[in-house]
Short mmCIF file of C-alpha atoms in Angstrom, two decimals:
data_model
loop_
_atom_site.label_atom_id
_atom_site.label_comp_id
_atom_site.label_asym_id
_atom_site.label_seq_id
_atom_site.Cartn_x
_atom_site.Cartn_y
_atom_site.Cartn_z
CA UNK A 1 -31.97 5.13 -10.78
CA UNK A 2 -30.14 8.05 -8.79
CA UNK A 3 -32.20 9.38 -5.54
CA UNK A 4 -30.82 12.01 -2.94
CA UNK A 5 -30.26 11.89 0.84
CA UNK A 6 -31.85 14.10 2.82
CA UNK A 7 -28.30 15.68 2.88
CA UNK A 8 -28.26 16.18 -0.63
CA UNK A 9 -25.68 13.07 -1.63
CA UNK A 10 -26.91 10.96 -4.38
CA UNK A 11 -27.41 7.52 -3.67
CA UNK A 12 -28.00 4.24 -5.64
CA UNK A 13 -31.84 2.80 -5.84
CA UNK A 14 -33.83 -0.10 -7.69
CA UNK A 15 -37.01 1.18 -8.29
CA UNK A 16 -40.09 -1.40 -7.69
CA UNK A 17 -43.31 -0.71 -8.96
CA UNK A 18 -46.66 -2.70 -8.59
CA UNK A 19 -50.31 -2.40 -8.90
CA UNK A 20 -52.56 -2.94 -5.71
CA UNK A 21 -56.14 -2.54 -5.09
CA UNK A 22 -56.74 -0.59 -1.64
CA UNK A 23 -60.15 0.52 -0.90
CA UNK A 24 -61.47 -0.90 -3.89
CA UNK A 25 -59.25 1.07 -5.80
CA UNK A 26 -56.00 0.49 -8.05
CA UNK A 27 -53.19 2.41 -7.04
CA UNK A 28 -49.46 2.05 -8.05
CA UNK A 29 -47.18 1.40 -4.98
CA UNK A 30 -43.29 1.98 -5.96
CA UNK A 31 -40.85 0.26 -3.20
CA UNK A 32 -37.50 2.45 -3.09
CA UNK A 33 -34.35 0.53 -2.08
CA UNK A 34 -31.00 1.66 -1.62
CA UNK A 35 -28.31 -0.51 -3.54
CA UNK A 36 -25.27 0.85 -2.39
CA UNK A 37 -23.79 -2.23 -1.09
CA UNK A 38 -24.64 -4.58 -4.26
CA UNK A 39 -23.49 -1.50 -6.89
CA UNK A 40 -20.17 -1.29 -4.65
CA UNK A 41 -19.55 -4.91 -4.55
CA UNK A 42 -20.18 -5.54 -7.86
CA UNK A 43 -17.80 -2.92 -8.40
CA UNK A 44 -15.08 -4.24 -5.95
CA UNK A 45 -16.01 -7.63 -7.85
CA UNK A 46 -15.20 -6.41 -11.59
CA UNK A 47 -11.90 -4.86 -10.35
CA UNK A 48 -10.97 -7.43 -8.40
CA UNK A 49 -11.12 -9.71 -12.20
CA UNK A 50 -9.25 -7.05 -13.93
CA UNK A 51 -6.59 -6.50 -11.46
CA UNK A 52 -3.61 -8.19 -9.90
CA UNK A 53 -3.55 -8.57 -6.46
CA UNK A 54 0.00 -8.16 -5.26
CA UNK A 55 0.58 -5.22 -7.81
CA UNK A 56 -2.42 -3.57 -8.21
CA UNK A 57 -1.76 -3.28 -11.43
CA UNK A 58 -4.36 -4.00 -14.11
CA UNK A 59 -3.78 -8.19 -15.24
CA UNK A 60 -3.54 -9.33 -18.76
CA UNK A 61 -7.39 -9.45 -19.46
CA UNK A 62 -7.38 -5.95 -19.10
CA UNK A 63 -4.32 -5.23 -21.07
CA UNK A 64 -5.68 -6.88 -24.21
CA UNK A 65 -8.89 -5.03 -23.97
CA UNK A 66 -7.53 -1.42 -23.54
CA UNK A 67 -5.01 -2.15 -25.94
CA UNK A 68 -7.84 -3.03 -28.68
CA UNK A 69 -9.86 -0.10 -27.58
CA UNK A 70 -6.34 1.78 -28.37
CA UNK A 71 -6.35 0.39 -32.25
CA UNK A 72 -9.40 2.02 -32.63
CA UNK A 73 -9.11 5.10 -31.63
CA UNK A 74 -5.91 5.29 -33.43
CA UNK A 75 -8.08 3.86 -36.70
CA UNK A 76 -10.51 6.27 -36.25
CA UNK A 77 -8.25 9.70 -35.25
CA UNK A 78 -4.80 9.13 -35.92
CA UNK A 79 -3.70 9.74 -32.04
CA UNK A 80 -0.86 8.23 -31.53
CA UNK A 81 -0.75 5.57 -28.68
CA UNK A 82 2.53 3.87 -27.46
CA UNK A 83 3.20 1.08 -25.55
CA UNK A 84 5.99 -0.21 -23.44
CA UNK A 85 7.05 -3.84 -22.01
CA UNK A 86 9.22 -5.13 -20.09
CA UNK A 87 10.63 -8.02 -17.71
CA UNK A 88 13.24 -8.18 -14.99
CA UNK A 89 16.69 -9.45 -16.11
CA UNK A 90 17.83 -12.68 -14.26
CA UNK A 91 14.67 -12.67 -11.84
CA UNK A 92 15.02 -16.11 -11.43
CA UNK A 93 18.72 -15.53 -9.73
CA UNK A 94 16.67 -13.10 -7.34
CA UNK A 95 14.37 -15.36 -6.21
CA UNK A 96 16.93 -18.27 -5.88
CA UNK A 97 19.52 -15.94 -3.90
CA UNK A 98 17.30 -14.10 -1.93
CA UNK A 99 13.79 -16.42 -1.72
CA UNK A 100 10.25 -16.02 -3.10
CA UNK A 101 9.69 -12.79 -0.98
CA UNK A 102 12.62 -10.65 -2.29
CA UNK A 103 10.91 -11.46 -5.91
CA UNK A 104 7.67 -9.93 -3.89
CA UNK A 105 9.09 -6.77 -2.80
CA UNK A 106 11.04 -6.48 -6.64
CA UNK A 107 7.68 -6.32 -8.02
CA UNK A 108 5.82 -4.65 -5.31
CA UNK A 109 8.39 -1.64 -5.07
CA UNK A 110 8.91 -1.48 -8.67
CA UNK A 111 5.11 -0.90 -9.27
CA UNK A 112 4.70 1.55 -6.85
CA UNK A 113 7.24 3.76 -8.10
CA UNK A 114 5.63 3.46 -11.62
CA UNK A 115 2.45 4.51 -10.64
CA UNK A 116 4.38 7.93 -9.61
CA UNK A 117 5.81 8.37 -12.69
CA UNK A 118 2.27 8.03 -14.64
CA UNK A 119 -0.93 10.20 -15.99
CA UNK A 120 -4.51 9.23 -14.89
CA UNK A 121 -5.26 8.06 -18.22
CA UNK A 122 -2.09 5.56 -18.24
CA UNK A 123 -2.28 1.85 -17.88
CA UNK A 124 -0.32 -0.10 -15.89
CA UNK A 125 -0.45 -3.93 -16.39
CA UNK A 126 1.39 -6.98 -15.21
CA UNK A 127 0.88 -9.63 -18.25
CA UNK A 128 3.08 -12.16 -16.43
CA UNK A 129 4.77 -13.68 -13.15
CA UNK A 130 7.80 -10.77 -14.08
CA UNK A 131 6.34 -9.19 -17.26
CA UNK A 132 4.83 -6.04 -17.10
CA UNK A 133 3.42 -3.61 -19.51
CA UNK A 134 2.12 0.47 -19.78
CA UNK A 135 -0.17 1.72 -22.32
CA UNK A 136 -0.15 5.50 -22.95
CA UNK A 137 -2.52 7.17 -24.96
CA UNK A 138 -2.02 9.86 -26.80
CA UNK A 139 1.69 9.33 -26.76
CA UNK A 140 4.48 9.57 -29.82
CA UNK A 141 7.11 6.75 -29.44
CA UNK A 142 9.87 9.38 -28.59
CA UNK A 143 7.88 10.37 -25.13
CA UNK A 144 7.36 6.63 -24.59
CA UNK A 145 10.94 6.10 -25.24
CA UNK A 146 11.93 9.19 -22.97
CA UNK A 147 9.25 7.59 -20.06
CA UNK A 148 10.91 4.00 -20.44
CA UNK A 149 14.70 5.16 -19.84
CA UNK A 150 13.33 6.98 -16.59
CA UNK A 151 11.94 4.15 -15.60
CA UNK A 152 14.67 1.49 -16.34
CA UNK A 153 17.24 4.42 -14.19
CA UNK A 154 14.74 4.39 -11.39
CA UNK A 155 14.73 0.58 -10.74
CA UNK A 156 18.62 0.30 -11.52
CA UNK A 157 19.01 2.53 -8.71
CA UNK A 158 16.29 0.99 -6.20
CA UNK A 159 17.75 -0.82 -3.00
CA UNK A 160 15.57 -3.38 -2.80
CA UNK A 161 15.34 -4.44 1.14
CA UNK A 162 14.41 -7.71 2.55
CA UNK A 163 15.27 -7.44 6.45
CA UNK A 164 18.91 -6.78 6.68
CA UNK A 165 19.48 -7.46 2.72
CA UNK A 166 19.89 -5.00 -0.09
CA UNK A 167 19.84 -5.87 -3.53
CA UNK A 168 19.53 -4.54 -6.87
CA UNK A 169 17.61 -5.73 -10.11
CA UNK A 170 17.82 -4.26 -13.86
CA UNK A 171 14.90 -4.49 -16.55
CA UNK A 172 14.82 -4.76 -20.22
CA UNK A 173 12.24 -2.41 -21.90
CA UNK A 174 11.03 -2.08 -25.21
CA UNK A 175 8.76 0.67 -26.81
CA UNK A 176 6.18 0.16 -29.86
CA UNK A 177 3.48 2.89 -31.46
CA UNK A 178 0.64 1.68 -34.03
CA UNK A 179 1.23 1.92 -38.05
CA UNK A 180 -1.76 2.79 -39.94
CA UNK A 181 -1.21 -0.49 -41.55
CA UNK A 182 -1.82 -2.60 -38.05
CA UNK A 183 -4.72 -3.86 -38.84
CA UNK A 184 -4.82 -5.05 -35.28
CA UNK A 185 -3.14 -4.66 -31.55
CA UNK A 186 -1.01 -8.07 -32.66
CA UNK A 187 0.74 -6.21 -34.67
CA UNK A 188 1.99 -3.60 -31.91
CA UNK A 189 2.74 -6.37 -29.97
CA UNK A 190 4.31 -8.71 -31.98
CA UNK A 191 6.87 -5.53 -32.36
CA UNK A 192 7.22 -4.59 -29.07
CA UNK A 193 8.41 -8.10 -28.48
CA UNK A 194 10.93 -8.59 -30.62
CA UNK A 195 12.06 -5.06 -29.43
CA UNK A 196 12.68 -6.46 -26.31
CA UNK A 197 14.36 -10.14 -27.49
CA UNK A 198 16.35 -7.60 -29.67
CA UNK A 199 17.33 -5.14 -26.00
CA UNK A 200 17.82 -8.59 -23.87
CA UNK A 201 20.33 -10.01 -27.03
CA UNK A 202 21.89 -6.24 -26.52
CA UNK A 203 23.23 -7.40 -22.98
CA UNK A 204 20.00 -6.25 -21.11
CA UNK A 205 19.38 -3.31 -19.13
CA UNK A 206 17.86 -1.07 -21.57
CA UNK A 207 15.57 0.10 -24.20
CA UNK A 208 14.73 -0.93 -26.68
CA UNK A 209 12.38 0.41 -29.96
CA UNK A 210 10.47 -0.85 -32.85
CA UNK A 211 12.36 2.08 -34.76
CA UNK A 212 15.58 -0.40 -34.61
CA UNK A 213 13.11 -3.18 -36.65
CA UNK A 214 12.25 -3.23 -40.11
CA UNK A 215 9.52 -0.85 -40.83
CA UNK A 216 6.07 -2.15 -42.61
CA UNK A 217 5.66 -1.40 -45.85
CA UNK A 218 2.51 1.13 -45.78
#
């Protein structure tokens, strides 16, 4: 249940109710108890298993889910929702010419200046050690496509700093919508990753789209 502070603020309760006899009589007694703490912790707890630590980006788990929850509302309405993924080129170089924590900062820096570039109802996710992936919602494939080159220009042009080091690093994007014949998120996926084998063959450092794939028959 909801009660209210004396101040008006709603706060979390459990409500207990037994029966008692007092005075020979039975009476209800209800014991009130604020659960604040447990309803925040179990919050912190959920996010904490949907979330990557060093990012704070949503992790895989999450990525899958939202994307499913995507397919359906796209089933049911016809919104479009796009997606985009993509990896760092050569990341392995970075760590091995710069150690583990230049890879750290790469991914650190990079996600922070993605979450400036995106709506509340945009998902950020990192699906793997230097994989990463955004849902948007209500999105046509050309304003994903527009989104990913801004993005792909904005790390290309980050000076990465570790102490008195600067260095640079380049992604490879790709961009997939849903068909009405997906009869599942695989499909968007299994697009949106040969788009990106297809951008990394390319020479890297760019995006690519599902438009450049053979379309599904409908």
């Amino acid at each position: 249940f909801c009660g209210m502070r004396a101040d008006g603020t709603e706060v979390p309760v459990d409500i207990m109710i037994n029966t008692i006899i007092l005075d020979g009589i039975r009476v209800a007694m209800a014991l009130v108890r604020d659960v604040s703490y447990q309803r925040e912790l179990e919050e912190r707890l959920i996010r904490e298993s949907l979330t990557d630590g060093m990012t704070g980006f949503f992790n895989r788990k999450h990525f899958i889910n939202q994307l499913k929850a995507q397919h359906s509302g796209f089933t049911r309405s016809g919104v479009p929702s796009s997606v985009i993924l993509f990896d760092f080129d050569h990341f392995k170089s970075i760590n091995d010419q710069h150690g583990h924590a230049a890879g750290d900062i790469v991914l650190i820096d990079t996600a922070k200046m993605i979450k400036e570039k995106l709506r509340p109802l945009d998902i950020a996710c990192r699906i793997g050690g230097e994989e990463f992936a955004v849902i948007l919602p209500d999105t046509p494939i050309q304003n994903a496509k527009h989104l990913a080159e801004r993005i792909r220009r904005e790390i290309e042009a980050i000076e990465f700093r570790l102490e008195d080091t600067v260095f640079h690093a380049t992604v490879t994007m790709s961009v997939a919508s849903f068909f009405p014949s997906d009869k599942s998120y695989d499909s968007l996926v299994r697009r949106a990753d040969k788009a990106l084998y297809a951008g990394k063959a390319a020479g890297r450092n760019c995006v690519a789209s599902q438009d450049s794939l053979a379309q599904p028959s409908e």
